[in-house]
GROMACS .gro file of C-alpha atoms in nm:
model
   73
    1MET     CA    1  12.679  11.371   8.242
    2THR     CA    2  12.707  11.030   8.091
    3VAL     CA    3  12.405  10.818   8.006
    4HIS     CA    4  12.400  10.482   8.163
    5THR     CA    5  12.200  10.199   8.000
    6PRO     CA    6  12.067   9.958   8.266
    7ALA     CA    7  12.191   9.611   8.219
    8PRO     CA    8  11.945   9.344   8.147
    9ASP     CA    9  11.848   9.113   8.430
   10ALA     CA   10  11.881   8.723   8.412
   11GLU     CA   11  11.561   8.714   8.216
   12GLY     CA   12  11.692   8.950   7.951
   13THR     CA   13  11.450   9.234   8.044
   14VAL     CA   14  11.564   9.589   8.113
   15PRO     CA   15  11.413   9.746   8.422
   16PRO     CA   16  11.181  10.039   8.364
   17PHE     CA   17  11.321  10.402   8.364
   18ASP     CA   18  11.300  10.569   8.700
   19PRO     CA   19  11.277  10.950   8.640
   20ALA     CA   20  11.309  11.039   9.024
   21PRO     CA   21  11.691  11.067   9.044
   22VAL     CA   22  11.703  11.287   8.731
   23ALA     CA   23  11.408  11.498   8.849
   24ALA     CA   24  11.583  11.552   9.193
   25ARG     CA   25  11.907  11.669   9.016
   26VAL     CA   26  11.723  11.900   8.792
   27GLN     CA   27  11.521  12.048   9.071
   28ALA     CA   28  11.834  12.098   9.278
   29ALA     CA   29  12.014  12.273   8.986
   30LEU     CA   30  11.722  12.495   8.920
   31ASP     CA   31  11.669  12.588   9.288
   32GLY     CA   32  12.042  12.657   9.325
   33TYR     CA   33  12.045  12.884   9.027
   34LEU     CA   34  11.737  13.071   9.128
   35ARG     CA   35  11.882  13.117   9.490
   36GLU     CA   36  12.198  13.270   9.333
   37ARG     CA   37  12.067  13.469   9.039
   38ALA     CA   38  11.702  13.556   9.116
   39PRO     CA   39  11.617  13.499   9.483
   40ASP     CA   40  11.313  13.726   9.456
   41GLN     CA   41  11.179  13.514   9.176
   42ARG     CA   42  11.246  13.173   9.318
   43VAL     CA   43  10.913  13.122   9.506
   44ALA     CA   44  10.709  13.258   9.207
   45PHE     CA   45  10.882  13.005   8.973
   46TRP     CA   46  10.810  12.709   9.190
   47LYS     CA   47  10.444  12.832   9.227
   48ALA     CA   48  10.415  12.841   8.854
   49VAL     CA   49  10.559  12.489   8.833
   50ALA     CA   50  10.320  12.359   9.098
   51LEU     CA   51  10.029  12.528   8.924
   52GLY     CA   52  10.122  12.380   8.582
   53TYR     CA   53  10.239  12.033   8.682
   54GLY     CA   54  10.081  11.977   9.017
   55GLY     CA   55  10.244  11.951   9.350
   56ASN     CA   56  10.302  12.155   9.647
   57PHE     CA   57  10.514  12.466   9.578
   58GLU     CA   58  10.637  12.480   9.936
   59THR     CA   59  10.790  12.131   9.894
   60LEU     CA   60  10.940  12.215   9.551
   61ALA     CA   61  11.085  12.543   9.689
   62GLY     CA   62  11.243  12.352   9.984
   63TYR     CA   63  11.029  12.493  10.268
   64ALA     CA   64  10.985  12.266  10.566
   65LEU     CA   65  10.626  12.145  10.580
   66PRO     CA   66  10.444  12.181  10.911
   67ALA     CA   67  10.408  11.864  11.115
   68PRO     CA   68  10.058  11.715  11.080
   69SER     CA   69   9.847  11.797  11.369
   70LYS     CA   70   9.722  11.505  11.575
   71THR     CA   71   9.341  11.508  11.629
   72SER     CA   72   9.168  11.288  11.875
   73SER     CA   73   8.856  11.102  11.754
   0.00000   0.00000   0.00000
C-alpha cells in the first residue's frame, strides 16, 4: 500500500486527514480474516472492540440492523 500525500489547495493548505477510508479497509481485512480463520471468535472479537472503543458490535460484525420502528405520537 502506498502512502498518498494530499496536494495543497489553491491557498496552500493541506486538507485534514480523513481516517474513514483506512478504517473501512482495516475493518474489512480483519473481518475477512476472522471469517476464514476463526469464525467462532469473530463476534466475540467485535464485541470486545465495541466495548473498548465504542460502537455497536452488530454494525462492526456486519449484521443488518433492524429497521427502526415507527411510532405514532
